[in-house]
CSV table of C-alpha atoms in Angstrom, one decimal:
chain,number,residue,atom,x,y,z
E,43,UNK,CA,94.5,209.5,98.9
E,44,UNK,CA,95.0,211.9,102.1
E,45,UNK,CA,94.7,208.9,105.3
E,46,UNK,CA,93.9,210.0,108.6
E,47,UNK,CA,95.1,207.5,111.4
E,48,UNK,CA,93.3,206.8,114.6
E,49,UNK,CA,89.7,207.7,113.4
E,50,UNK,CA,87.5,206.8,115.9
E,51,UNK,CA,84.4,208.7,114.2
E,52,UNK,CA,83.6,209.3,110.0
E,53,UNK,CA,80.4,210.5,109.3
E,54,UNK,CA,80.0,211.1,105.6
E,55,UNK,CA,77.7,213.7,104.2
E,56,UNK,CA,75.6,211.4,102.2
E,57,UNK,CA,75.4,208.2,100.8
E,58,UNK,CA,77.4,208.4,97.9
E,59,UNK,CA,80.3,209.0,100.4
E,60,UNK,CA,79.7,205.9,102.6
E,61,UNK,CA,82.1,204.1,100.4
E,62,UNK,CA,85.8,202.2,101.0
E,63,UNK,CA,87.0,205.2,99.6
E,64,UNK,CA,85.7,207.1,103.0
E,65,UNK,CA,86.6,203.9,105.8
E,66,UNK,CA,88.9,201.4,105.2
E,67,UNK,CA,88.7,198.1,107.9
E,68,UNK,CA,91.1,199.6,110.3
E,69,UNK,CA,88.5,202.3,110.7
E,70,UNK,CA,91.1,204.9,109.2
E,71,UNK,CA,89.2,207.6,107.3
E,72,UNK,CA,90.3,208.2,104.1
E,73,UNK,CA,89.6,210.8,101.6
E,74,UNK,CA,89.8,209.2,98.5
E,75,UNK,CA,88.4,209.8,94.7
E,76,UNK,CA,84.2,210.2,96.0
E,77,UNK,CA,85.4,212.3,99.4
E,78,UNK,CA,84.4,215.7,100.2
E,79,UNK,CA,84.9,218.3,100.3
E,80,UNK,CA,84.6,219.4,96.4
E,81,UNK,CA,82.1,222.3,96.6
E,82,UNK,CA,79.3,220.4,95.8
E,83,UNK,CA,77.9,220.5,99.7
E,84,UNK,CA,79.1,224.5,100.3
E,85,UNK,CA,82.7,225.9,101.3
E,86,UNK,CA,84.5,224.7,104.1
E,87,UNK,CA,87.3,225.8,106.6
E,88,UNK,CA,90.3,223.4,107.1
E,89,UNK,CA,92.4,222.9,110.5
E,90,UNK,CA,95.4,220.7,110.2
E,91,UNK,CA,96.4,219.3,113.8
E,92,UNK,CA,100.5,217.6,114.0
E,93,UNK,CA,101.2,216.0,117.4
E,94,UNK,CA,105.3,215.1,117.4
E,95,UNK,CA,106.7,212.5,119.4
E,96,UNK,CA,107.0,214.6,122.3
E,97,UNK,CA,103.2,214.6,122.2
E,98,UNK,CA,103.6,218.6,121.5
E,99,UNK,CA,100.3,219.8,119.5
E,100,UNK,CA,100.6,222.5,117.0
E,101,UNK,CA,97.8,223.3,114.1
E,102,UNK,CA,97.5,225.4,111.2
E,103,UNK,CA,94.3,226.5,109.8
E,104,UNK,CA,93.0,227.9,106.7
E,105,UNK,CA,89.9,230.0,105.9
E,106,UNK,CA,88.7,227.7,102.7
E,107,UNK,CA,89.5,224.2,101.5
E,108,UNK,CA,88.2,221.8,98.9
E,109,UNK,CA,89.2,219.2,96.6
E,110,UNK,CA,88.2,219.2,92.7
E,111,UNK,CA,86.6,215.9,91.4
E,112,UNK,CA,88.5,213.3,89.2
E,113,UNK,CA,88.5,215.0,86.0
E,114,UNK,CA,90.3,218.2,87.6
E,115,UNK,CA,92.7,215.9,88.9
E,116,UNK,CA,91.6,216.3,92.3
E,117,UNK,CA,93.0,219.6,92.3
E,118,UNK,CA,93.6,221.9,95.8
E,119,UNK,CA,91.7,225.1,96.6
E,120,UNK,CA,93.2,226.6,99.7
E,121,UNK,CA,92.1,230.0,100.9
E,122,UNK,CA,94.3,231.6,103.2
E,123,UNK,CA,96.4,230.8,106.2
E,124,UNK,CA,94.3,232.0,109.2
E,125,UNK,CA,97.2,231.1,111.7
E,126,UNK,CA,98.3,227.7,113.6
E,127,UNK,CA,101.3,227.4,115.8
E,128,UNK,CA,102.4,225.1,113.1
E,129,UNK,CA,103.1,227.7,110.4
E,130,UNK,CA,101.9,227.4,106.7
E,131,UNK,CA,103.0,225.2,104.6
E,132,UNK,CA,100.8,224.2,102.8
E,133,UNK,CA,100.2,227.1,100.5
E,134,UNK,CA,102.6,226.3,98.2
E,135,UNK,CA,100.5,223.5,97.2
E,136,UNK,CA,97.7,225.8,96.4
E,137,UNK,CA,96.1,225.3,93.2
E,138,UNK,CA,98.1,221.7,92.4
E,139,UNK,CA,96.7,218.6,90.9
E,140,UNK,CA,97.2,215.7,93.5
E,141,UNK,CA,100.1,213.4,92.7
E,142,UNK,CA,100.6,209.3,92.9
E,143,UNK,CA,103.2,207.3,92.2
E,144,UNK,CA,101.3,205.9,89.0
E,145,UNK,CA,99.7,210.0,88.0
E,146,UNK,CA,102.4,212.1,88.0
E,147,UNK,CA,101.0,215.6,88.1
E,148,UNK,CA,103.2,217.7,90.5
E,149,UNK,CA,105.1,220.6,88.5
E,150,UNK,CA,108.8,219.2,88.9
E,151,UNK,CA,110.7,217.4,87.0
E,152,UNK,CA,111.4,215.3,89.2
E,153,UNK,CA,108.6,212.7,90.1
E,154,UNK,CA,107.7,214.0,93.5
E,155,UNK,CA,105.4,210.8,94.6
E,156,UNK,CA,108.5,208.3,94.0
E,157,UNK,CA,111.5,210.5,95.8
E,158,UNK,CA,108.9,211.9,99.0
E,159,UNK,CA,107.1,208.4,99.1
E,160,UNK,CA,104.0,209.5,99.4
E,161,UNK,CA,100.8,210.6,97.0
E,162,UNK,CA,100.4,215.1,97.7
E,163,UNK,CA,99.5,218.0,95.9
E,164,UNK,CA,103.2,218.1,94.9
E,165,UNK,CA,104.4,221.6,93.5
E,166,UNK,CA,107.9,221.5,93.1
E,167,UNK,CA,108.4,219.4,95.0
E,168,UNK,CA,107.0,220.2,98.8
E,169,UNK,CA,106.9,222.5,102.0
E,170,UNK,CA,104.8,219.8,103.9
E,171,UNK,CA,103.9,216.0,102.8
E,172,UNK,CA,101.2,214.6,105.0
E,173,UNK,CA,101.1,211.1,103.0
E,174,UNK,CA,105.0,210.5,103.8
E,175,UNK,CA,106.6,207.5,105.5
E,176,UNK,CA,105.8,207.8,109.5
E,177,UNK,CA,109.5,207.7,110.4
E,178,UNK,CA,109.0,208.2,114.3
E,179,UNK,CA,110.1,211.9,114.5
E,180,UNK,CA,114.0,213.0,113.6
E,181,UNK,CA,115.3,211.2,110.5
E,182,UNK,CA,118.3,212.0,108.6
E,183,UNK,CA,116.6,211.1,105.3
E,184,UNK,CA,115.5,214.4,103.3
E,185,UNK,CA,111.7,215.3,103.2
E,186,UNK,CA,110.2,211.7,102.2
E,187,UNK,CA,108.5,211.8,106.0
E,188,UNK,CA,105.2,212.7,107.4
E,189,UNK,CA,106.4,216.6,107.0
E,190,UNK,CA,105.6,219.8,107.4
E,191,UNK,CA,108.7,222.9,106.9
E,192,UNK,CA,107.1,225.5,109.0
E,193,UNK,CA,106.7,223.2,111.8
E,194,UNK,CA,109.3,220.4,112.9
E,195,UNK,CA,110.7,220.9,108.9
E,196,UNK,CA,112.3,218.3,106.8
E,197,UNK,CA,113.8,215.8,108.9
E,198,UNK,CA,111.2,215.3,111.5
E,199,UNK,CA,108.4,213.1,110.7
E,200,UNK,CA,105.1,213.6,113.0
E,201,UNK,CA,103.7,210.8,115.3
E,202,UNK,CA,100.0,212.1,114.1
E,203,UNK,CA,98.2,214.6,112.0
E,204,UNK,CA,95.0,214.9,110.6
E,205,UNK,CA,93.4,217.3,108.3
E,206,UNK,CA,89.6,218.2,109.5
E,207,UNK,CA,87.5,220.2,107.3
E,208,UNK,CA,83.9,221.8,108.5
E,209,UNK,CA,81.5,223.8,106.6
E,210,UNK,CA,81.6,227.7,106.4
């Protein structure tokens, strides 16, 4: 599940998203096992936005983005990297099944989930981790924060990010 905090605003597409898996109490949106994007409603464009402690803002932003349903494992489809001042790093996770701590589907042998503390679309292991443990920017633990390489890198854990898809 991919949280985004501070959501003042989630308007899903249709009914069959206006689920707990889209809002949770604290008015977070989530995107969770019924959330789109998936293809079903069209392609769509993806724009990551990091601010650091600093309250510096950096993006990245990708030309095509969905999520596969359940049985696909809720696999990434990433286009390509479009530009950001944040770098990419998230196209190593291109094409990965999304990892929990109780599905382990990443391609390491290493369970990615339980070292980086967070659910991802874990390759081997990561170049960013949205879902990490908000550590309140530098940390001298290795990559289990809210991380992105390109950007602030592995020991720097971002005061806010959130992943905002539109359609094409």
């Amino acid at each position: 599940m991919i949280r985004m905090k501070t959501c003042s605003h989630c308007d899903p597409p249709g009914p069959e998203f206006d689920t707990p898996a889209w809002k949770n109490s604290s008015n977070e949106c989530l995107l969770g096992s019924h959330a789109p994007p998936s293809g079903r409603y069209g392609t769509y464009e993806l724009r990551i936005d990091f601010t650091d402690f600093d309250n510096i803002n950096t993006f990245a932003k990708y030309n095509l983005f969905k999520v596969l349903g359940e049985s696909d494992k809720y696999k990434l489809i990433l286009g390509d990297f479009v530009g950001g001042t944040a770098g990419d790093s998230l196209t190593y996770h291109k094409d990965m099944n999304f990892s929990t701590k109780d599905q382990d589907n990443d391609q390491s042998t290493t369970d990615c989930s339980h070292v980086y503390k967070g659910a991802w679309w874990y390759n081997d292991c990561h170049f960013s981790n949205l879902n990490g443990v908000y550590l309140r920017g530098e940390h001298a633990s290795f990559a289990d924060g809210v991380n992105w390489k390109t950007g602030k890198g592995y020991n720097y854990s971002y005061k806010y990010t959130a992943m905002k898809f539109r359609p094409t």
